[in-house]
């Protein structure tokens, strides 16, 4: 019984930014439980490596796609190709993200716009494109990747990225609002808000403040891939069929 509610065999997941970091972690979690995987990003070579790895290890179908989530045209084309080549999209993981570290008074408007365009507008456009398909089918699971930065303000000497923090707070509310709008159509929309994990995006902060961050964490550690895998699997599978509009924090208690 436990296995059956997490079983993703025959389902297809589209994961943005799936070639590395959190996106790759989630792609592997879903592939392990039988999902076919479509990964896309601007760096398609990373996605190709991920797809080949998943095929070899789990024997599922996987394919890489070049897609800039700030381009409405590229999103539309990618979604059409995935549906044509896999048959359907059951799960969407909006993971592509951008950040920019700078003091508020020095942050260029171009940097602000870049972060907002990727993290907020990209999440909206991809959800809309895949959502049309999910609405037609009457089913879908959308998982947005937020952040504890969108829940709790950090001191400037730990995290000085107001565009990123603001964008992730927007992703959290987008999740709740979209869940309310599409619940009656069988579409579940939830978000994961990770704390500090070792990824390319967090490397700069951790290089300077890792010991301080760990000491301030109630569990006294950084996040590990298995923590995110379990949460992603829950939200992608039938185990979460009574959960929607939620932002699940995976942070070792740092936001307490």
Coordinates of N, CA and C in Angstrom, one line a residue, residues 7-247:
X7 N 4.0 5.5 -6.1 CA 4.4 5.0 -7.5 C 4.0 6.0 -8.6
X8 N 5.0 6.3 -9.4 CA 4.9 7.3 -10.4 C 5.0 6.6 -11.8
X9 N 5.0 5.3 -11.9 CA 5.1 4.7 -13.2 C 4.1 5.1 -14.2
X10 N 4.5 5.4 -15.4 CA 3.6 5.8 -16.5 C 3.4 7.3 -16.5
X11 N 3.9 8.0 -15.5 CA 3.7 9.5 -15.4 C 4.9 10.2 -16.0
X12 N 4.7 11.4 -16.4 CA 5.8 12.2 -16.9 C 5.9 13.5 -16.1
X13 N 7.2 13.8 -15.7 CA 7.5 15.0 -15.0 C 8.3 15.9 -15.9
X14 N 8.0 17.2 -16.0 CA 8.8 18.2 -16.6 C 9.4 19.1 -15.5
X15 N 10.7 19.2 -15.5 CA 11.4 19.9 -14.5 C 12.3 20.9 -15.1
X16 N 12.0 22.2 -14.8 CA 12.9 23.3 -15.3 C 14.1 23.4 -14.4
X17 N 15.2 23.8 -15.1 CA 16.5 23.9 -14.3 C 16.9 22.5 -13.8
X18 N 16.5 21.5 -14.5 CA 16.7 20.1 -14.0 C 18.0 19.5 -14.3
X19 N 19.0 20.2 -14.8 CA 20.3 19.7 -15.1 C 21.3 19.7 -14.0
X20 N 21.0 20.4 -12.9 CA 21.9 20.5 -11.8 C 21.2 20.9 -10.5
X21 N 21.9 20.8 -9.4 CA 21.3 21.3 -8.2 C 20.1 20.7 -7.7
X22 N 19.2 21.5 -7.2 CA 17.9 21.0 -6.7 C 17.1 20.3 -7.7
X23 N 17.1 20.9 -9.0 CA 16.3 20.3 -10.0 C 16.8 18.9 -10.4
X24 N 18.1 18.6 -10.3 CA 18.6 17.3 -10.6 C 18.2 16.3 -9.5
X25 N 18.3 16.8 -8.2 CA 17.9 16.0 -7.1 C 16.5 15.5 -7.2
X26 N 15.6 16.5 -7.6 CA 14.2 16.1 -7.7 C 13.9 15.2 -8.9
X27 N 14.6 15.4 -10.0 CA 14.5 14.5 -11.1 C 14.8 13.1 -10.8
X28 N 15.9 12.9 -10.0 CA 16.3 11.6 -9.6 C 15.3 10.9 -8.7
X29 N 14.7 11.7 -7.7 CA 13.7 11.2 -6.8 C 12.5 10.7 -7.6
X30 N 12.0 11.4 -8.5 CA 10.8 11.0 -9.3 C 11.1 9.8 -10.2
X31 N 12.3 9.8 -10.8 CA 12.7 8.7 -11.7 C 12.8 7.4 -10.9
X32 N 13.3 7.5 -9.7 CA 13.5 6.3 -8.8 C 12.2 5.6 -8.6
X33 N 11.1 6.4 -8.6 CA 9.7 5.8 -8.4 C 9.0 5.7 -9.6
X34 N 9.7 5.7 -10.8 CA 9.1 5.3 -12.0 C 8.7 6.4 -13.0
X35 N 8.8 7.6 -12.7 CA 8.4 8.7 -13.6 C 9.3 8.8 -14.7
X36 N 8.8 9.1 -15.9 CA 9.6 9.5 -17.0 C 9.9 11.0 -16.9
X37 N 11.1 11.4 -17.3 CA 11.6 12.7 -16.9 C 12.0 13.6 -18.1
X38 N 11.4 14.8 -18.2 CA 11.8 15.8 -19.2 C 12.5 16.9 -18.4
X39 N 13.7 17.2 -18.7 CA 14.5 18.3 -18.0 C 14.8 19.4 -19.0
X40 N 14.7 20.6 -18.6 CA 15.0 21.7 -19.5 C 15.7 22.8 -18.8
X41 N 16.5 23.6 -19.5 CA 17.2 24.8 -19.0 C 17.9 25.5 -20.1
X42 N 18.5 26.6 -19.8 CA 19.3 27.3 -20.8 C 20.6 26.5 -21.1
X43 N 21.1 25.8 -20.1 CA 22.3 25.0 -20.3 C 21.9 23.5 -20.6
X44 N 21.6 23.3 -21.9 CA 21.0 22.0 -22.2 C 22.0 20.9 -22.0
X45 N 23.4 21.2 -22.1 CA 24.3 20.1 -21.9 C 24.2 19.5 -20.5
X46 N 23.9 20.3 -19.5 CA 23.7 19.7 -18.1 C 22.5 18.8 -18.1
X47 N 21.4 19.2 -18.8 CA 20.2 18.4 -18.9 C 20.4 17.1 -19.6
X48 N 21.3 17.1 -20.7 CA 21.6 15.9 -21.4 C 22.3 14.9 -20.5
X49 N 23.2 15.4 -19.7 CA 23.9 14.5 -18.7 C 23.0 13.9 -17.7
X50 N 22.1 14.8 -17.2 CA 21.1 14.3 -16.3 C 20.2 13.2 -16.9
X51 N 19.7 13.5 -18.1 CA 18.8 12.5 -18.8 C 19.5 11.2 -19.0
X52 N 20.7 11.2 -19.5 CA 21.5 10.0 -19.7 C 21.7 9.2 -18.4
X53 N 22.0 9.9 -17.4 CA 22.2 9.3 -16.1 C 21.0 8.6 -15.6
X54 N 19.8 9.3 -15.7 CA 18.6 8.7 -15.2 C 18.2 7.5 -16.0
X55 N 18.4 7.5 -17.3 CA 18.1 6.4 -18.2 C 18.9 5.2 -17.8
X56 N 20.2 5.4 -17.6 CA 21.1 4.3 -17.3 C 20.8 3.7 -15.9
X57 N 20.5 4.6 -15.0 CA 20.3 4.1 -13.6 C 19.0 3.5 -13.3
X58 N 17.9 4.1 -13.9 CA 16.5 3.7 -13.5 C 15.8 3.1 -14.6
X59 N 16.3 3.1 -15.9 CA 15.6 2.5 -17.0 C 14.3 3.2 -17.4
X60 N 14.2 4.5 -17.0 CA 13.0 5.2 -17.4 C 13.3 6.0 -18.7
X61 N 12.2 6.6 -19.3 CA 12.5 7.5 -20.4 C 12.8 8.9 -19.9
X62 N 13.8 9.5 -20.5 CA 14.2 10.8 -20.1 C 14.8 11.6 -21.3
X63 N 14.6 12.9 -21.4 CA 15.0 13.7 -22.5 C 15.3 15.1 -22.0
X64 N 16.3 15.7 -22.7 CA 16.7 17.1 -22.4 C 16.2 18.1 -23.4
X65 N 15.8 19.2 -22.9 CA 15.3 20.3 -23.8 C 16.0 21.6 -23.5
X66 N 16.3 22.4 -24.5 CA 16.8 23.7 -24.4 C 15.6 24.7 -24.2
X67 N 15.6 25.4 -23.0 CA 14.5 26.3 -22.8 C 14.9 27.4 -21.8
X68 N 14.7 28.6 -22.2 CA 14.9 29.8 -21.4 C 13.5 30.1 -20.9
X69 N 13.3 30.0 -19.5 CA 11.9 30.2 -19.0 C 11.5 31.7 -19.0
X70 N 12.3 32.6 -19.4 CA 11.9 34.0 -19.6 C 11.3 34.2 -21.0
X71 N 11.4 33.2 -21.9 CA 10.9 33.3 -23.2 C 9.6 32.6 -23.4
X72 N 8.5 33.3 -23.6 CA 7.2 32.7 -23.8 C 7.2 31.8 -25.0
X73 N 7.9 32.1 -26.0 CA 7.9 31.3 -27.2 C 8.6 30.0 -27.0
X74 N 9.8 30.0 -26.2 CA 10.5 28.8 -26.0 C 9.8 27.9 -25.0
X75 N 9.1 28.5 -24.0 CA 8.2 27.7 -23.1 C 7.2 26.9 -23.9
X76 N 6.5 27.7 -24.8 CA 5.4 27.1 -25.6 C 5.9 25.9 -26.4
X77 N 7.0 26.1 -27.1 CA 7.6 25.1 -27.9 C 8.0 23.9 -27.1
X78 N 8.7 24.1 -26.0 CA 9.1 23.0 -25.2 C 8.0 22.2 -24.7
X79 N 6.9 22.8 -24.2 CA 5.8 22.1 -23.6 C 5.1 21.3 -24.8
X80 N 5.0 21.8 -25.9 CA 4.4 21.1 -27.1 C 5.3 19.9 -27.4
X81 N 6.6 20.0 -27.4 CA 7.5 18.9 -27.7 C 7.4 17.8 -26.7
X82 N 7.4 18.2 -25.4 CA 7.3 17.2 -24.3 C 6.0 16.4 -24.4
X83 N 4.9 17.1 -24.7 CA 3.6 16.4 -24.8 C 3.6 15.5 -26.0
X84 N 4.2 15.9 -27.1 CA 4.2 15.1 -28.3 C 5.1 13.9 -28.1
X85 N 6.2 14.0 -27.4 CA 7.2 12.9 -27.3 C 6.9 12.0 -26.1
X86 N 6.3 12.5 -25.1 CA 6.0 11.7 -23.9 C 4.5 11.3 -23.8
X87 N 3.6 12.1 -24.5 CA 2.2 11.8 -24.4 C 1.4 12.7 -23.5
X88 N 2.0 13.0 -22.4 CA 1.3 13.9 -21.4 C 2.4 14.5 -20.4
X89 N 1.9 15.5 -19.7 CA 2.7 16.0 -18.6 C 1.8 15.9 -17.3
X90 N 2.2 15.1 -16.4 CA 1.5 14.9 -15.2 C 2.0 15.7 -14.0
X91 N 3.3 16.0 -14.0 CA 3.9 16.7 -13.0 C 4.8 17.8 -13.5
X92 N 4.7 19.0 -13.0 CA 5.5 20.2 -13.4 C 6.3 20.6 -12.2
X93 N 7.6 20.7 -12.3 CA 8.4 21.3 -11.2 C 9.1 22.6 -11.7
X94 N 8.6 23.7 -11.2 CA 9.2 25.0 -11.5 C 10.4 25.3 -10.6
X95 N 11.6 24.9 -11.1 CA 12.8 25.0 -10.3 C 13.8 26.0 -10.8
X96 N 13.7 26.4 -12.1 CA 14.6 27.4 -12.6 C 14.7 28.6 -11.7
X97 N 15.9 29.1 -11.4 CA 16.0 30.3 -10.6 C 17.2 31.1 -10.8
X98 N 17.1 32.3 -10.4 CA 18.2 33.3 -10.6 C 18.4 34.1 -9.3
X99 N 19.6 34.5 -9.0 CA 19.8 35.4 -7.8 C 20.8 36.4 -8.2
X100 N 20.9 37.4 -7.3 CA 21.8 38.5 -7.5 C 22.2 39.1 -6.1
X101 N 23.4 38.9 -5.7 CA 23.8 39.4 -4.4 C 24.3 40.8 -4.5
X102 N 23.7 41.7 -3.8 CA 24.1 43.1 -3.8 C 23.3 43.9 -2.7
X103 N 24.0 44.9 -2.1 CA 23.3 45.8 -1.2 C 22.1 46.5 -1.9
X104 N 21.0 46.7 -1.2 CA 19.8 47.3 -1.8 C 20.1 48.5 -2.6
X105 N 20.9 49.4 -1.9 CA 21.1 50.8 -2.5 C 22.0 50.7 -3.7
X106 N 22.7 49.6 -4.0 CA 23.6 49.5 -5.1 C 23.0 48.5 -6.2
X107 N 21.9 47.9 -5.9 CA 21.4 46.9 -6.9 C 20.8 47.5 -8.1
X108 N 21.4 47.1 -9.3 CA 20.9 47.7 -10.6 C 19.5 47.2 -10.9
X109 N 18.7 48.0 -11.5 CA 17.3 47.6 -11.9 C 17.4 46.4 -12.9
X110 N 18.4 46.4 -13.7 CA 18.6 45.2 -14.6 C 18.7 43.9 -13.8
X111 N 19.4 44.0 -12.7 CA 19.5 42.7 -11.9 C 18.2 42.4 -11.3
X112 N 17.5 43.4 -10.7 CA 16.2 43.1 -10.1 C 15.2 42.5 -11.2
X113 N 15.2 43.1 -12.4 CA 14.3 42.6 -13.4 C 14.7 41.1 -13.9
X114 N 16.0 40.9 -13.9 CA 16.4 39.5 -14.3 C 15.9 38.5 -13.3
X115 N 16.1 38.7 -12.0 CA 15.6 37.8 -11.0 C 14.1 37.6 -11.0
X116 N 13.4 38.7 -11.2 CA 11.9 38.6 -11.2 C 11.4 37.9 -12.5
X117 N 12.1 38.1 -13.6 CA 11.7 37.5 -14.8 C 11.9 36.0 -14.8
X118 N 13.0 35.5 -14.2 CA 13.2 34.1 -14.1 C 12.3 33.5 -13.0
X119 N 12.4 34.0 -11.8 CA 11.8 33.4 -10.7 C 10.2 33.5 -10.6
X120 N 9.7 34.6 -11.0 CA 8.3 34.9 -10.9 C 7.6 34.7 -12.2
X121 N 8.0 35.5 -13.2 CA 7.4 35.5 -14.5 C 7.6 34.1 -15.2
X122 N 8.8 33.6 -15.1 CA 9.0 32.2 -15.7 C 8.1 31.2 -15.0
X123 N 8.0 31.2 -13.7 CA 7.1 30.3 -13.0 C 5.7 30.4 -13.5
X124 N 5.2 31.7 -13.7 CA 3.9 31.9 -14.2 C 3.7 31.4 -15.6
X125 N 4.6 31.7 -16.5 CA 4.4 31.3 -17.9 C 4.5 29.8 -18.1
X126 N 5.4 29.2 -17.4 CA 5.5 27.7 -17.5 C 4.2 27.0 -16.9
X127 N 3.8 27.6 -15.8 CA 2.6 27.0 -15.2 C 1.4 27.2 -16.1
X128 N 1.3 28.3 -16.7 CA 0.2 28.6 -17.6 C 0.2 27.7 -18.8
X129 N 1.4 27.5 -19.4 CA 1.5 26.7 -20.6 C 1.2 25.2 -20.3
X130 N 1.8 24.7 -19.2 CA 1.5 23.3 -18.8 C 0.1 23.2 -18.3
X131 N -0.4 24.2 -17.6 CA -1.7 24.2 -17.0 C -2.8 24.0 -18.0
X132 N -2.7 24.6 -19.2 CA -3.7 24.4 -20.2 C -3.9 22.9 -20.5
X133 N -2.8 22.2 -20.6 CA -2.8 20.8 -20.9 C -3.4 20.0 -19.7
X134 N -3.0 20.4 -18.5 CA -3.5 19.7 -17.3 C -5.0 20.0 -17.1
X135 N -5.5 21.2 -17.5 CA -6.9 21.5 -17.4 C -7.7 20.6 -18.4
X136 N -7.2 20.4 -19.5 CA -7.8 19.5 -20.5 C -7.9 18.1 -20.0
X137 N -6.9 17.6 -19.2 CA -6.9 16.3 -18.7 C -7.6 16.1 -17.4
X138 N -7.8 17.3 -16.7 CA -8.4 17.2 -15.4 C -7.6 16.7 -14.3
X139 N -6.2 16.8 -14.5 CA -5.3 16.3 -13.4 C -3.9 16.9 -13.6
X140 N -3.3 17.2 -12.5 CA -1.9 17.6 -12.6 C -1.3 18.0 -11.2
X141 N 0.0 17.8 -11.1 CA 0.7 18.2 -9.9 C 1.7 19.3 -10.2
X142 N 1.6 20.4 -9.7 CA 2.6 21.5 -9.9 C 3.4 21.7 -8.6
X143 N 4.7 21.7 -8.7 CA 5.5 21.9 -7.5 C 6.4 23.1 -7.8
X144 N 6.3 24.2 -7.1 CA 7.1 25.4 -7.3 C 8.2 25.4 -6.2
X145 N 9.4 25.8 -6.6 CA 10.5 25.9 -5.7 C 10.6 27.3 -5.1
X146 N 10.3 27.4 -3.9 CA 10.4 28.7 -3.2 C 11.7 28.8 -2.4
X147 N 11.7 29.4 -1.2 CA 12.9 29.5 -0.4 C 12.5 30.0 0.9
X148 N 13.3 29.6 2.0 CA 13.1 30.2 3.3 C 13.4 31.7 3.2
X149 N 14.2 32.1 2.2 CA 14.5 33.6 2.0 C 13.2 34.4 1.7
X150 N 12.2 33.7 1.2 CA 10.9 34.3 1.0 C 10.0 34.3 2.2
X151 N 10.4 33.8 3.3 CA 9.6 33.7 4.5 C 10.3 34.5 5.6
X152 N 11.6 34.4 5.7 CA 12.3 35.1 6.8 C 13.4 36.0 6.3
X153 N 13.4 37.3 6.7 CA 14.4 38.2 6.3 C 15.7 37.9 7.1
X154 N 16.8 37.9 6.3 CA 18.1 37.6 6.9 C 18.9 38.9 7.0
X155 N 19.9 39.0 7.9 CA 20.8 40.1 8.0 C 21.6 40.3 6.7
X156 N 21.9 41.5 6.4 CA 22.7 41.7 5.1 C 24.0 41.0 5.1
X157 N 24.6 40.8 6.2 CA 25.9 40.1 6.2 C 25.8 38.6 5.9
X158 N 24.6 38.1 6.0 CA 24.4 36.6 5.7 C 23.8 36.5 4.3
X159 N 22.8 37.3 4.0 CA 22.1 37.2 2.6 C 21.7 38.6 2.2
X160 N 22.4 39.1 1.2 CA 22.0 40.4 0.7 C 21.5 40.3 -0.7
X161 N 20.3 39.8 -0.9 CA 19.8 39.5 -2.2 C 18.3 39.8 -2.2
X162 N 17.9 41.1 -2.1 CA 16.5 41.5 -1.9 C 15.6 41.1 -3.0
X163 N 16.2 41.1 -4.2 CA 15.4 40.6 -5.4 C 15.0 39.2 -5.3
X164 N 16.0 38.4 -4.9 CA 15.7 36.9 -4.8 C 14.7 36.7 -3.7
X165 N 14.9 37.3 -2.5 CA 14.0 37.1 -1.4 C 12.5 37.5 -1.7
X166 N 12.4 38.7 -2.4 CA 11.1 39.1 -2.8 C 10.5 38.2 -3.8
X167 N 11.3 37.7 -4.8 CA 10.7 36.9 -5.8 C 10.2 35.6 -5.2
X168 N 10.9 35.0 -4.2 CA 10.5 33.8 -3.6 C 9.2 33.9 -2.8
X169 N 9.1 35.1 -2.1 CA 7.8 35.4 -1.4 C 6.7 35.4 -2.4
X170 N 6.9 36.0 -3.6 CA 5.9 36.1 -4.7 C 5.6 34.6 -5.1
X171 N 6.6 33.8 -5.3 CA 6.3 32.4 -5.7 C 5.4 31.7 -4.7
X172 N 5.6 32.0 -3.4 CA 4.8 31.3 -2.4 C 3.3 31.7 -2.5
X173 N 3.1 33.0 -2.7 CA 1.7 33.5 -2.8 C 1.1 33.0 -4.2
X174 N 1.9 33.0 -5.2 CA 1.4 32.5 -6.5 C 1.0 31.1 -6.3
X175 N 1.7 30.3 -5.6 CA 1.3 28.9 -5.3 C 0.0 28.8 -4.7
X176 N -0.3 29.6 -3.6 CA -1.5 29.5 -2.9 C -2.7 30.0 -3.8
X177 N -2.4 31.1 -4.6 CA -3.5 31.7 -5.4 C -3.9 30.7 -6.5
X178 N -2.8 30.1 -7.2 CA -3.1 29.2 -8.3 C -3.8 27.9 -7.8
X179 N -3.4 27.5 -6.6 CA -4.0 26.3 -6.0 C -5.5 26.5 -5.8
X180 N -5.9 27.7 -5.4 CA -7.3 28.1 -5.2 C -8.1 28.1 -6.5
X181 N -7.4 28.6 -7.5 CA -8.1 28.8 -8.8 C -8.3 27.4 -9.5
X182 N -7.3 26.5 -9.4 CA -7.4 25.3 -10.2 C -7.7 24.0 -9.4
X183 N -8.0 24.1 -8.1 CA -8.4 23.0 -7.3 C -9.6 22.2 -7.9
X184 N -10.6 22.9 -8.3 CA -11.8 22.3 -8.8 C -11.6 21.5 -10.1
X185 N -10.4 21.8 -10.7 CA -10.1 21.1 -12.0 C -9.1 19.9 -11.8
X186 N -8.9 19.5 -10.6 CA -8.0 18.4 -10.3 C -6.5 18.7 -10.4
X187 N -6.2 19.9 -10.3 CA -4.8 20.3 -10.3 C -4.3 20.8 -9.0
X188 N -3.3 20.1 -8.5 CA -2.7 20.4 -7.2 C -1.5 21.3 -7.3
X189 N -1.4 22.4 -6.5 CA -0.3 23.3 -6.6 C 0.3 23.5 -5.2
X190 N 1.6 23.1 -5.1 CA 2.3 23.3 -3.8 C 3.7 23.8 -4.0
X191 N 4.3 24.2 -3.0 CA 5.7 24.7 -3.1 C 6.6 24.1 -2.0
X192 N 7.9 24.0 -2.3 CA 8.9 23.6 -1.4 C 9.7 24.8 -1.1
X193 N 10.0 25.1 0.1 CA 10.8 26.2 0.5 C 12.1 25.7 1.2
X194 N 13.1 25.4 0.4 CA 14.3 24.9 1.0 C 15.1 25.9 1.9
X195 N 15.8 25.4 2.9 CA 16.7 26.3 3.6 C 18.0 26.2 2.9
X196 N 19.1 26.2 3.7 CA 20.5 26.2 3.0 C 20.9 24.8 2.7
X197 N 21.0 24.5 1.4 CA 21.6 23.3 0.8 C 22.8 23.7 0.0
X198 N 23.7 22.7 -0.1 CA 24.9 23.0 -0.9 C 24.6 22.9 -2.4
X199 N 24.4 24.0 -3.0 CA 24.2 24.1 -4.5 C 25.1 25.2 -5.0
X200 N 25.1 25.3 -6.3 CA 25.9 26.3 -7.0 C 25.4 27.7 -6.6
X201 N 24.1 27.8 -6.4 CA 23.5 29.1 -6.1 C 23.9 29.6 -4.7
X202 N 24.0 28.6 -3.7 CA 24.3 29.0 -2.4 C 25.8 29.0 -2.0
X203 N 26.7 28.5 -3.0 CA 28.1 28.4 -2.7 C 28.7 29.6 -2.2
X204 N 28.4 30.8 -2.8 CA 29.1 32.0 -2.4 C 28.7 32.4 -0.9
X205 N 27.5 32.2 -0.5 CA 27.1 32.5 0.9 C 27.7 31.5 1.8
X206 N 27.7 30.2 1.5 CA 28.2 29.1 2.3 C 29.7 29.3 2.5
X207 N 30.4 29.7 1.5 CA 31.9 29.9 1.6 C 32.2 30.8 2.7
X208 N 31.4 31.8 2.9 CA 31.6 32.9 3.9 C 31.0 32.6 5.3
X209 N 29.8 32.0 5.2 CA 29.0 31.9 6.5 C 28.5 30.5 6.9
X210 N 29.1 29.5 6.3 CA 28.6 28.1 6.6 C 28.6 27.8 8.1
X211 N 29.6 28.0 8.8 CA 29.7 27.7 10.2 C 28.6 28.5 11.0
X212 N 28.4 29.8 10.7 CA 27.4 30.6 11.4 C 26.0 30.0 11.1
X213 N 25.8 29.7 9.8 CA 24.4 29.2 9.4 C 24.1 27.9 10.1
X214 N 25.1 27.0 10.2 CA 24.9 25.7 10.9 C 24.7 25.9 12.3
X215 N 25.4 26.8 13.0 CA 25.3 27.1 14.4 C 23.9 27.6 14.7
X216 N 23.3 28.4 13.8 CA 22.0 29.0 14.1 C 20.9 28.1 13.8
X217 N 21.2 27.0 13.1 CA 20.1 26.0 12.7 C 19.8 25.1 13.9
X218 N 18.5 24.9 14.3 CA 18.2 24.0 15.4 C 18.7 22.6 15.3
X219 N 18.8 22.1 14.0 CA 19.3 20.7 13.8 C 20.8 20.7 13.6
X220 N 21.4 21.9 13.6 CA 22.9 22.1 13.5 C 23.5 21.4 12.2
X221 N 22.8 21.6 11.1 CA 23.3 21.0 9.9 C 22.7 21.7 8.7
X222 N 23.3 21.5 7.5 CA 22.8 22.0 6.2 C 21.8 20.9 5.7
X223 N 21.1 21.2 4.7 CA 20.2 20.3 4.1 C 20.9 19.2 3.3
X224 N 20.4 18.1 3.1 CA 20.9 17.0 2.3 C 19.9 16.6 1.2
X225 N 20.4 16.0 0.1 CA 19.5 15.7 -1.0 C 18.3 14.9 -0.6
X226 N 18.4 13.9 0.3 CA 17.3 13.1 0.7 C 16.1 13.8 1.3
X227 N 16.4 14.9 2.0 CA 15.4 15.7 2.5 C 14.5 16.3 1.5
X228 N 15.0 16.8 0.4 CA 14.2 17.3 -0.7 C 13.6 16.2 -1.5
X229 N 14.2 15.1 -1.7 CA 13.7 14.0 -2.4 C 12.3 13.6 -1.9
X230 N 12.3 13.4 -0.5 CA 11.1 12.9 0.1 C 9.9 13.9 -0.1
X231 N 10.2 15.2 0.1 CA 9.2 16.2 0.0 C 8.7 16.3 -1.4
X232 N 9.6 16.2 -2.4 CA 9.2 16.3 -3.8 C 8.3 15.1 -4.2
X233 N 8.8 13.9 -3.7 CA 8.0 12.7 -4.0 C 6.6 12.7 -3.5
X234 N 6.5 13.2 -2.2 CA 5.2 13.4 -1.6 C 4.3 14.3 -2.5
X235 N 4.8 15.4 -2.9 CA 3.9 16.4 -3.6 C 3.7 16.0 -5.0
X236 N 4.5 15.1 -5.6 CA 4.3 14.6 -7.0 C 3.4 13.5 -7.1
X237 N 3.2 12.7 -6.0 CA 2.5 11.5 -6.0 C 1.1 11.6 -5.5
X238 N 0.4 10.4 -5.5 CA -1.0 10.4 -4.9 C -1.0 10.5 -3.4
X239 N 0.2 10.4 -2.8 CA 0.3 10.5 -1.4 C -0.2 11.9 -0.9
X240 N -0.2 12.9 -1.8 CA -0.6 14.3 -1.5 C -1.9 14.7 -2.1
X241 N -2.8 13.7 -2.3 CA -4.1 14.0 -3.0 C -5.1 14.8 -2.1
X242 N -4.6 15.2 -0.9 CA -5.5 16.0 -0.1 C -4.7 17.2 0.4
X243 N -3.6 17.6 -0.4 CA -2.7 18.7 0.0 C -2.7 19.6 -1.2
X244 N -3.0 20.9 -1.1 CA -2.8 21.8 -2.1 C -2.7 23.2 -1.5
X245 N -2.0 24.1 -2.2 CA -1.8 25.5 -1.8 C -0.9 25.6 -0.6
X246 N 0.0 24.6 -0.4 CA 0.9 24.6 0.8 C 2.3 25.0 0.4
X247 N 3.0 25.6 1.3 CA 4.4 25.9 1.2 C 5.1 25.1 2.3

